[in-house]
Short mmCIF file of C-alpha atoms in Angstrom, two decimals:
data_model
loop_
_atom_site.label_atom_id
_atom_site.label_comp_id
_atom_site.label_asym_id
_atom_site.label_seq_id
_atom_site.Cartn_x
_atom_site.Cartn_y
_atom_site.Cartn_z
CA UNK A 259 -33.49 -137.89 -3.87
CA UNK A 260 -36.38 -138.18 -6.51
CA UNK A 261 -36.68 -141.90 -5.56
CA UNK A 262 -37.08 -140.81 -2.09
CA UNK A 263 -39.82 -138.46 -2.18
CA UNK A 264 -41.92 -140.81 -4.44
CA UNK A 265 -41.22 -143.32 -1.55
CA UNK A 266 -42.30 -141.04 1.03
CA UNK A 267 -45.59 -139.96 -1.43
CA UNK A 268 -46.71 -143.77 -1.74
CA UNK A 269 -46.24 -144.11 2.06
CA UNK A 270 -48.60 -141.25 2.53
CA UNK A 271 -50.66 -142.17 -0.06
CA UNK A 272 -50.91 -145.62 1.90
CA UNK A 273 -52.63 -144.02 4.71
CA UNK A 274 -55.43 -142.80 2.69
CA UNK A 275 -57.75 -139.28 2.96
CA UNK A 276 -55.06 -137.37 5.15
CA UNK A 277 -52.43 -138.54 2.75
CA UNK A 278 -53.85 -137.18 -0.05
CA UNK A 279 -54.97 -133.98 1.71
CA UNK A 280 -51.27 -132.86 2.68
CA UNK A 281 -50.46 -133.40 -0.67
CA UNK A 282 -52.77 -130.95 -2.01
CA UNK A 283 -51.95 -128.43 0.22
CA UNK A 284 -48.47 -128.47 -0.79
CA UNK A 285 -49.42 -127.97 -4.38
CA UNK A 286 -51.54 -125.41 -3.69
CA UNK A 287 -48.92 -123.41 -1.52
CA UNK A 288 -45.99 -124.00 -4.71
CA UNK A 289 -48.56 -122.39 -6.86
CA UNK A 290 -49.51 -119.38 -5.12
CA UNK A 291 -45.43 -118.78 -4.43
CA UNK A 292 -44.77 -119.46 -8.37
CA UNK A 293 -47.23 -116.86 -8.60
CA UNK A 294 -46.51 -114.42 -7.07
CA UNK A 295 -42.96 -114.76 -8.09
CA UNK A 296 -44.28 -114.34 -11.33
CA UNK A 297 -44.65 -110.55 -12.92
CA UNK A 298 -45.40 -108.62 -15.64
CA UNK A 299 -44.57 -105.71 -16.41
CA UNK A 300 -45.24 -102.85 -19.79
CA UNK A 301 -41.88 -101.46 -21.20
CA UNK A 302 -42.62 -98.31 -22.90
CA UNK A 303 -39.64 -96.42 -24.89
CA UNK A 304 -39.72 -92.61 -26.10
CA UNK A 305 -43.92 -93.04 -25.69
CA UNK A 306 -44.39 -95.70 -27.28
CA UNK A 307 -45.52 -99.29 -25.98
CA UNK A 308 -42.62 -101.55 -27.15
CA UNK A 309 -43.18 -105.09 -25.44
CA UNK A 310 -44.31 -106.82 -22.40
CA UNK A 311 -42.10 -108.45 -20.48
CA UNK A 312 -42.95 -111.40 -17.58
CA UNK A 313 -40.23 -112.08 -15.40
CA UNK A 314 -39.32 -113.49 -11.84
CA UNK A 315 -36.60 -110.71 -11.23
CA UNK A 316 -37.03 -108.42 -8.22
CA UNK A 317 -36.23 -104.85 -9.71
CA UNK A 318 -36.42 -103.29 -13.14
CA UNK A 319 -32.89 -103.03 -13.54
CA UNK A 320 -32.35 -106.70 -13.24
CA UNK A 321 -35.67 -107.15 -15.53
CA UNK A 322 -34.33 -105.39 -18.56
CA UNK A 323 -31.06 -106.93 -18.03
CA UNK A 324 -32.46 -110.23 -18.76
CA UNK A 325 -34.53 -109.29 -21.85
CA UNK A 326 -31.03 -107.24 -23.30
CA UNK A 327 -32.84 -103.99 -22.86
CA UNK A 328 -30.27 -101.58 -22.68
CA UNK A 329 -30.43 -98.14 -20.83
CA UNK A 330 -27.79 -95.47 -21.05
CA UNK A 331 -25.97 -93.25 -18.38
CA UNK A 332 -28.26 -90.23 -19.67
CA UNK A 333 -31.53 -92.03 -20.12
CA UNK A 334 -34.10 -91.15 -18.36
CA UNK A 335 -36.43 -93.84 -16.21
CA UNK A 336 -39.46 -93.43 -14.29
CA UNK A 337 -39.75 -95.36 -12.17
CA UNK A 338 -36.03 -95.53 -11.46
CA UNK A 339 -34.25 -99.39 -11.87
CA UNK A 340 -33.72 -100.02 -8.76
CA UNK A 341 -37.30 -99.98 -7.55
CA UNK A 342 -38.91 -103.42 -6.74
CA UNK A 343 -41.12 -104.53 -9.59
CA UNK A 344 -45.01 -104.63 -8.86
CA UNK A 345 -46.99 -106.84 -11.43
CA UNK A 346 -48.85 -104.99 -13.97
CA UNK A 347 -46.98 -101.86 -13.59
CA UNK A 348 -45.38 -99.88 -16.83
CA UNK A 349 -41.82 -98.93 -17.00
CA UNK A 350 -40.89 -95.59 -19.25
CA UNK A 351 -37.59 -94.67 -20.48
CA UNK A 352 -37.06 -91.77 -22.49
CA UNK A 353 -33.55 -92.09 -24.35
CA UNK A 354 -30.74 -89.45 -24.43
CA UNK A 355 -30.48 -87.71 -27.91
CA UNK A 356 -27.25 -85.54 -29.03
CA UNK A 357 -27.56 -81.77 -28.77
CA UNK A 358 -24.89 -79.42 -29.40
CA UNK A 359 -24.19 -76.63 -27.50
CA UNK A 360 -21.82 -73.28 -27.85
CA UNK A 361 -21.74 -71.74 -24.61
CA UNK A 362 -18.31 -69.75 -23.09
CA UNK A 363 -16.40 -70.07 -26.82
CA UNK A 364 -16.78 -73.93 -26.18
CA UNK A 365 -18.71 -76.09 -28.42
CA UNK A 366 -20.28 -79.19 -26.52
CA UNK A 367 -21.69 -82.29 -27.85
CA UNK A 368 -24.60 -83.23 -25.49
CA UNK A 369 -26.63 -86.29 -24.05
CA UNK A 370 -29.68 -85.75 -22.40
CA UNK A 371 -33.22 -87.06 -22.04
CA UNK A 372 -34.62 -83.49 -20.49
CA UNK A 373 -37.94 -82.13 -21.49
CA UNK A 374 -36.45 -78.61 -22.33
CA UNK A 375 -33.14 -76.27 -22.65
CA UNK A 376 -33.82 -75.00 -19.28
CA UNK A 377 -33.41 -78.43 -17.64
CA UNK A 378 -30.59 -79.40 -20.06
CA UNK A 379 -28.62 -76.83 -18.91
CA UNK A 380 -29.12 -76.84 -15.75
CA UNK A 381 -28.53 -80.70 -15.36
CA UNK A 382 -25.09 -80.47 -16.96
CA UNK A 383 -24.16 -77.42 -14.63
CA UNK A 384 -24.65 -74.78 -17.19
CA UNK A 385 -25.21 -71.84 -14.82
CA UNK A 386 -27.28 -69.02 -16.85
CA UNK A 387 -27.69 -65.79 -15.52
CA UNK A 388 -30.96 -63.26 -15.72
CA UNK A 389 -29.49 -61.17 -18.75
CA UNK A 390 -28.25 -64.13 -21.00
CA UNK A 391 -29.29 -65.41 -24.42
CA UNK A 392 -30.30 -68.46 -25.05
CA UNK A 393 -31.25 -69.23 -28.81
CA UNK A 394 -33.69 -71.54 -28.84
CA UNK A 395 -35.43 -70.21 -25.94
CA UNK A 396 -35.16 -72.32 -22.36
CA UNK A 397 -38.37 -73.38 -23.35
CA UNK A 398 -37.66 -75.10 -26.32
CA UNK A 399 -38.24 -78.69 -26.44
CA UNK A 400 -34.94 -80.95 -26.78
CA UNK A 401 -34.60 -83.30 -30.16
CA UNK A 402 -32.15 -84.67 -31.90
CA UNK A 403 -29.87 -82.50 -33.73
CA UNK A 404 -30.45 -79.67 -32.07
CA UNK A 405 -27.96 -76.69 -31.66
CA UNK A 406 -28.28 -74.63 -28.81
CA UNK A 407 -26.18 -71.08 -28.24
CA UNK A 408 -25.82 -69.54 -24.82
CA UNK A 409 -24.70 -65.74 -24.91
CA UNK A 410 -23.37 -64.19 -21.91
CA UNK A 411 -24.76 -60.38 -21.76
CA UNK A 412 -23.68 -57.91 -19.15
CA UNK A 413 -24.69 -54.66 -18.55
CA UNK A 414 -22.27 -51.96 -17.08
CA UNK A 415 -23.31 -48.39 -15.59
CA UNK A 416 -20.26 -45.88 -16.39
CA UNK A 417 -20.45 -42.25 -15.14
CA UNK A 418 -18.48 -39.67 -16.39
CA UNK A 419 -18.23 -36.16 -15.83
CA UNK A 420 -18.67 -33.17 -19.02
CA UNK A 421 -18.48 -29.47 -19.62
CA UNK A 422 -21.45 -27.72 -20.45
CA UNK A 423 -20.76 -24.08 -22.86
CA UNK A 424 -22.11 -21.38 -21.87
CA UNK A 425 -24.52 -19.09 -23.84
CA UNK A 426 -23.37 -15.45 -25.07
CA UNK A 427 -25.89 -12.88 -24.50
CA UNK A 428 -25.74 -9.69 -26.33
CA UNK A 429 -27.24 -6.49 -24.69
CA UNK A 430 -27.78 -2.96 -26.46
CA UNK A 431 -26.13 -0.67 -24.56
CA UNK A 432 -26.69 3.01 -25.43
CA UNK A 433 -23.67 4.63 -23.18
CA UNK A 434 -21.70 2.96 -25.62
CA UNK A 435 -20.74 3.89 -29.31
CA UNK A 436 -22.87 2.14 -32.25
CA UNK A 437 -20.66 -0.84 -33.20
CA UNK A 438 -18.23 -1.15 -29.91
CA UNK A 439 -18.77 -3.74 -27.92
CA UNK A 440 -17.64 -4.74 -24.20
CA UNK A 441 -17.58 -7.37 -21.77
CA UNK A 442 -19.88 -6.65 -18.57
CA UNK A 443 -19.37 -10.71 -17.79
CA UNK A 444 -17.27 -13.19 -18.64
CA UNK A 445 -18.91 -16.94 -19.15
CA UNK A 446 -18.09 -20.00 -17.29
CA UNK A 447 -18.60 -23.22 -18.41
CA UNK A 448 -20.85 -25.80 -16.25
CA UNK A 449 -20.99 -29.50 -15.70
CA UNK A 450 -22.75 -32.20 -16.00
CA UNK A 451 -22.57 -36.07 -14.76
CA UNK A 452 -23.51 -38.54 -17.57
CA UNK A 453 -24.18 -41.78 -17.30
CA UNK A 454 -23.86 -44.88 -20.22
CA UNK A 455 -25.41 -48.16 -19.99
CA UNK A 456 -22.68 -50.68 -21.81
CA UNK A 457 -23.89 -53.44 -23.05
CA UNK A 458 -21.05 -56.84 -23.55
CA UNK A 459 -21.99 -59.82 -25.37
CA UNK A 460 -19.71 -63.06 -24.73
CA UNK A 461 -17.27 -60.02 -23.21
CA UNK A 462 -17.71 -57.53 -26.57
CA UNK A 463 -18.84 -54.35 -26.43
CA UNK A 464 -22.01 -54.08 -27.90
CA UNK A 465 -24.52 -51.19 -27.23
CA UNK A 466 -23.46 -48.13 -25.82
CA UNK A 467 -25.92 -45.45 -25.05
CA UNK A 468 -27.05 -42.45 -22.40
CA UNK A 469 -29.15 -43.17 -19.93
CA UNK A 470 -29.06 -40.16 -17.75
CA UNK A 471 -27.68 -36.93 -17.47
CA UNK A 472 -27.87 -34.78 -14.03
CA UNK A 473 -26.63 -31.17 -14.06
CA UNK A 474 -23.52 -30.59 -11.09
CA UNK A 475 -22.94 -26.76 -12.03
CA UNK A 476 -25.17 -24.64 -14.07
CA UNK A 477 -22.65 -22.51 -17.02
CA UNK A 478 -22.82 -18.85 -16.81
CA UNK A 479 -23.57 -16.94 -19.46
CA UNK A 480 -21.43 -14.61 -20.90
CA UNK A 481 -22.98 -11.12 -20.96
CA UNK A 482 -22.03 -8.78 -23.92
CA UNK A 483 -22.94 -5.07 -24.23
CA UNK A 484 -22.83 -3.68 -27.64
CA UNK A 485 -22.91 0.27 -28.20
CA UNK A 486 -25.80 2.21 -29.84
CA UNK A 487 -24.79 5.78 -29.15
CA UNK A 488 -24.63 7.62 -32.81
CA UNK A 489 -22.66 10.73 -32.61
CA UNK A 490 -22.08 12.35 -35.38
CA UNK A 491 -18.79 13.82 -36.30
CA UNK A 492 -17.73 16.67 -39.15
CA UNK A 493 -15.14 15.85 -40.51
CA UNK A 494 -12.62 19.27 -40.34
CA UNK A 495 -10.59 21.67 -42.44
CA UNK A 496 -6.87 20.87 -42.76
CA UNK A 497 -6.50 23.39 -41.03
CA UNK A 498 -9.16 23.47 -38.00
CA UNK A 499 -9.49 22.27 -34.72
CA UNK A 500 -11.73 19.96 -32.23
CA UNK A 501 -11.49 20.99 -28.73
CA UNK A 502 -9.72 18.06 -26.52
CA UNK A 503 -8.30 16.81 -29.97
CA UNK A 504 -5.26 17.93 -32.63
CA UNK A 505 -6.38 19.43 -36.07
CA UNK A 506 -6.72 17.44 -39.06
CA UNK A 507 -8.98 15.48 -40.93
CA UNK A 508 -11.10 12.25 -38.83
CA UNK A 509 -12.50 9.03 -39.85
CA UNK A 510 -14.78 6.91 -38.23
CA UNK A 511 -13.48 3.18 -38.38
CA UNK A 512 -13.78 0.34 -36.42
CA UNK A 513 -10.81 -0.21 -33.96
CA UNK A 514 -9.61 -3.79 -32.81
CA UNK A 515 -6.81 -4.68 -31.23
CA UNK A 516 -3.55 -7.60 -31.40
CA UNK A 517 -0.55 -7.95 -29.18
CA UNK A 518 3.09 -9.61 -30.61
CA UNK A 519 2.22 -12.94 -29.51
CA UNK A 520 2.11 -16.38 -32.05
CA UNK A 521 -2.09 -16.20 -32.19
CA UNK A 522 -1.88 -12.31 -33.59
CA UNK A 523 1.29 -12.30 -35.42
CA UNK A 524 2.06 -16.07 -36.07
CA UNK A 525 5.75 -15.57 -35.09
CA UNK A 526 7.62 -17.17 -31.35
CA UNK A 527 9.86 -14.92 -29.76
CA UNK A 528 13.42 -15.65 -31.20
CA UNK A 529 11.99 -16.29 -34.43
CA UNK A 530 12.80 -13.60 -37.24
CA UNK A 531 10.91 -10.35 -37.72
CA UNK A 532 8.96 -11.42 -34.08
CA UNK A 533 7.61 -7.86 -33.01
CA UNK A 534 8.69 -5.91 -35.93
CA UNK A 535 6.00 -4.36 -38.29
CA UNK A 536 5.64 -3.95 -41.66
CA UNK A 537 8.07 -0.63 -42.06
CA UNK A 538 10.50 -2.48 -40.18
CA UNK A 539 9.64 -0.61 -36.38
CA UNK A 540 9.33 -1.83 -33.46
CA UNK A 541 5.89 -2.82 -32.34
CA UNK A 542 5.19 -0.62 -29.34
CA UNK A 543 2.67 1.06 -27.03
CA UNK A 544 3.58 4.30 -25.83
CA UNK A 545 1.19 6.34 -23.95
CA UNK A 546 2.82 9.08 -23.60
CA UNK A 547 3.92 9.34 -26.94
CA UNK A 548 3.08 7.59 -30.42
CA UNK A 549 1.94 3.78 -30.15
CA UNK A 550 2.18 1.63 -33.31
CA UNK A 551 -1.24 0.41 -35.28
CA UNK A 552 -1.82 -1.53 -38.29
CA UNK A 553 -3.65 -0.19 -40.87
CA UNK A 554 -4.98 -0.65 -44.75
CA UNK A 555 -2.27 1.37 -46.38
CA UNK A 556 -4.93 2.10 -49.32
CA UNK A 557 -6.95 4.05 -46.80
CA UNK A 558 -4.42 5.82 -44.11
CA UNK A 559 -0.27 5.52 -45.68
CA UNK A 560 2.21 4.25 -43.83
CA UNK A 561 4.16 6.68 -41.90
CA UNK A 562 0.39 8.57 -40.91
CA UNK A 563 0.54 10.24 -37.95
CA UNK A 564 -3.19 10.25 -35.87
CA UNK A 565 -5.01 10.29 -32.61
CA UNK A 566 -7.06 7.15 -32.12
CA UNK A 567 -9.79 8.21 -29.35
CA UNK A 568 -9.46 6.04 -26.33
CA UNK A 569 -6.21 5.05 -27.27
CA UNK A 570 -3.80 8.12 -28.11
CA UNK A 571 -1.31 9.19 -30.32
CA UNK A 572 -0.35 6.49 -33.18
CA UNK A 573 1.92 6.05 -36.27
CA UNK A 574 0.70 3.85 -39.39
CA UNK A 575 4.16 1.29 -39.28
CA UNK A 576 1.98 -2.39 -39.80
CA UNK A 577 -0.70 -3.64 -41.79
CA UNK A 578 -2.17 -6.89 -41.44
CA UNK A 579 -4.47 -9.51 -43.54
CA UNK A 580 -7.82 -9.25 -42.08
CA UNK A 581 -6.91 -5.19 -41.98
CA UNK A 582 -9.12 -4.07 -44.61
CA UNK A 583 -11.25 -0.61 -45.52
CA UNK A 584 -12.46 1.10 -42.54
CA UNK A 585 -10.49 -1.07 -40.14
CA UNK A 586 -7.54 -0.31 -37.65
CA UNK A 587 -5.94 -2.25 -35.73
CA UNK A 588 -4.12 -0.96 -32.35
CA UNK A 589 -0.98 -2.45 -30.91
CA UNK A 590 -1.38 -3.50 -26.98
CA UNK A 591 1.44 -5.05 -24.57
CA UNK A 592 -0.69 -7.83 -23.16
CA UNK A 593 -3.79 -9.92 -23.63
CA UNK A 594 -5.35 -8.73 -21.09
CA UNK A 595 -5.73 -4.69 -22.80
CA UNK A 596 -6.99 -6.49 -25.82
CA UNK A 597 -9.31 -8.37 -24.20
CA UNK A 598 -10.33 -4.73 -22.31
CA UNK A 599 -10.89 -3.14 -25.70
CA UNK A 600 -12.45 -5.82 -27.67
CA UNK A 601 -14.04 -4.02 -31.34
CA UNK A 602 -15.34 -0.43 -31.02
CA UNK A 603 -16.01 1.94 -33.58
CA UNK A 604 -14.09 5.36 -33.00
CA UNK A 605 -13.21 8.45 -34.61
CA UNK A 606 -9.26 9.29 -35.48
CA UNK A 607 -7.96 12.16 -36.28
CA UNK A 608 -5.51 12.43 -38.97
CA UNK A 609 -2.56 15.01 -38.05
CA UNK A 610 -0.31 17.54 -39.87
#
């Protein structure tokens, strides 16, 4: 084949000035193809200028290839390999470091060439929501080595519903009897919606606090009237008399009241002694005849007979702990009469 083209050469050459013109032109037209087959191209790894490479391969990827220039799945390459080379031009790779990450009670060992968290995360499909924690910051730069924690953080409204107490007020009230009191109203309690921001962290509760309160029913006060009247009372002569009331001698003593029930008496019905008093009786209330009251048996003896005004006839038969001094106190059938008579300050009368 060789022999033959130098053949065919010396013929043309043997025909003188055209000869040698083709020949030229041929030489010409191999050089500008070897040129422009010919490129070179600026490899530049992590920033930095690492070599210069001249090659007649078509794209980048096929380039490095040939020089053993290696570039991994995570690398990143701008522009990317498979672009057609253009002569002169400079190819940059930044190279994948390792980053862990701890995100969902998972720790995960990371490749990635990103600028930042944010893109880190959100090229490995690491979905992050508004309330989240990242530690770094999104903005964080990525380098080797790092460790990167992702908190989940939720935030839950809960709304609950609360009693509000109502206040007591006290009002003089001069009708009544200095010391006794009575109810003109009873209180009722209001309510009020309340709601508490929760705050989870990787599902743990965290914070807890109030963030609002709105009032649903306003509480009504309870409304108290407590006695001024003075009256004075002499006390009588064994043997004299008040009009409206037996003969003897009267006190004045404060008067309140208890029933036979477990929260006066501590005893259940069926247990022993339930609704018997202290001299062994009966505990009764008889208005039309003697009613039984507890008393302090250093001040009025058991067995006393007296009128209690507002109440009646009584015997002495009980006594009771917080009975003490210049206090009585008068036997009812139901809550509902103690609750009537509530602590008043009255006169008794002590009788023959």
């Amino acid at each position: 084949m060789v022999e033959k083209l130098k053949k065919k050469i010396k013929e043309h050459f043997s025909n003188g000035p055209k000869a040698i013109l083709i020949v030229v032109v041929i030489l010409m037209t191999a050089s500008i193809i070897f040129t422009n087959m010919r490129k070179t191209i600026i490899v530049s790894i992590d920033g930095k200028e690492t070599q210069k490479i001249t090659t007649f391969k078509k794209t980048y990827a096929e380039a490095l290839t040939s020089k053993n220039i290696q570039v991994g799945p995570k690398d990143k390459v701008q522009p990317k390999l498979d672009t057609e080379i253009k002569d002169g031009s400079k190819l940059n790779i930044k190279k994948a470091v390792k980053v862990n990450v701890e995100v969902d009670g998972k720790k995960l060992a990371i490749q990635s060439a990103q600028d930042n968290i944010g893109n880190m995360l959100k090229e490995e499909g690491i979905k992050v929501k508004k309330l989240d924690r990242i530690v770094p910051s999104k903005e964080e730069k990525v380098k080797k080595g790092l460790n990167v924690t992702v908190t989940r953080v939720e935030e839950k409204l809960i709304k609950s519903k609360k009693d509000m107490d109502y206040e007591t007020v006290v009002k003089d009230d001069d009708s009544l009897e200095k010391g006794d009191k009575k109810v003109v109203r009873e209180g009722q309690s209001g309510e009020k919606e309340v709601t508490i921001k929760v705050v989870y962290e990787d599902g743990k509760e965290k914070v807890r606090k109030v963030v609002s309160e709105s009032i649903k029913k306003q509480p009504v006060s309870k409304v108290v009237a407590m006695g001024t009247k003075i009256t004075s009372v002499n006390a009588l002569s064994r043997g004299g008399s008040v009009t409206g009331t037996p003969s003897g001698r009267s006190l004045r003593m404060r008067a309140t009241a208890y029933t036979s029930s477990y929260e006066d008496t501590g005893k259940s019905p069926g247990s022993p002694g339930f609704g018997v008093t202290a001299t062994g009786t009966t505990a009764r209330r008889n208005p039309g005849g003697y009613s039984s009251i507890a008393v302090d048996p250093r001040v009025i003896p058991l067995g006393t007979k007296l009128f209690v005004e507002g109440y009646g006839y009584a015997i002495a038969e009980d006594t009771g702990g917080a009975i003490k001094g210049n206090v009585i106190d008068l036997y009812f059938d139901s809550d509902v009469e103690v609750s009537n008579w509530g602590s008043r300050w009255v006169n008794i009368y002590i009788l023959d």
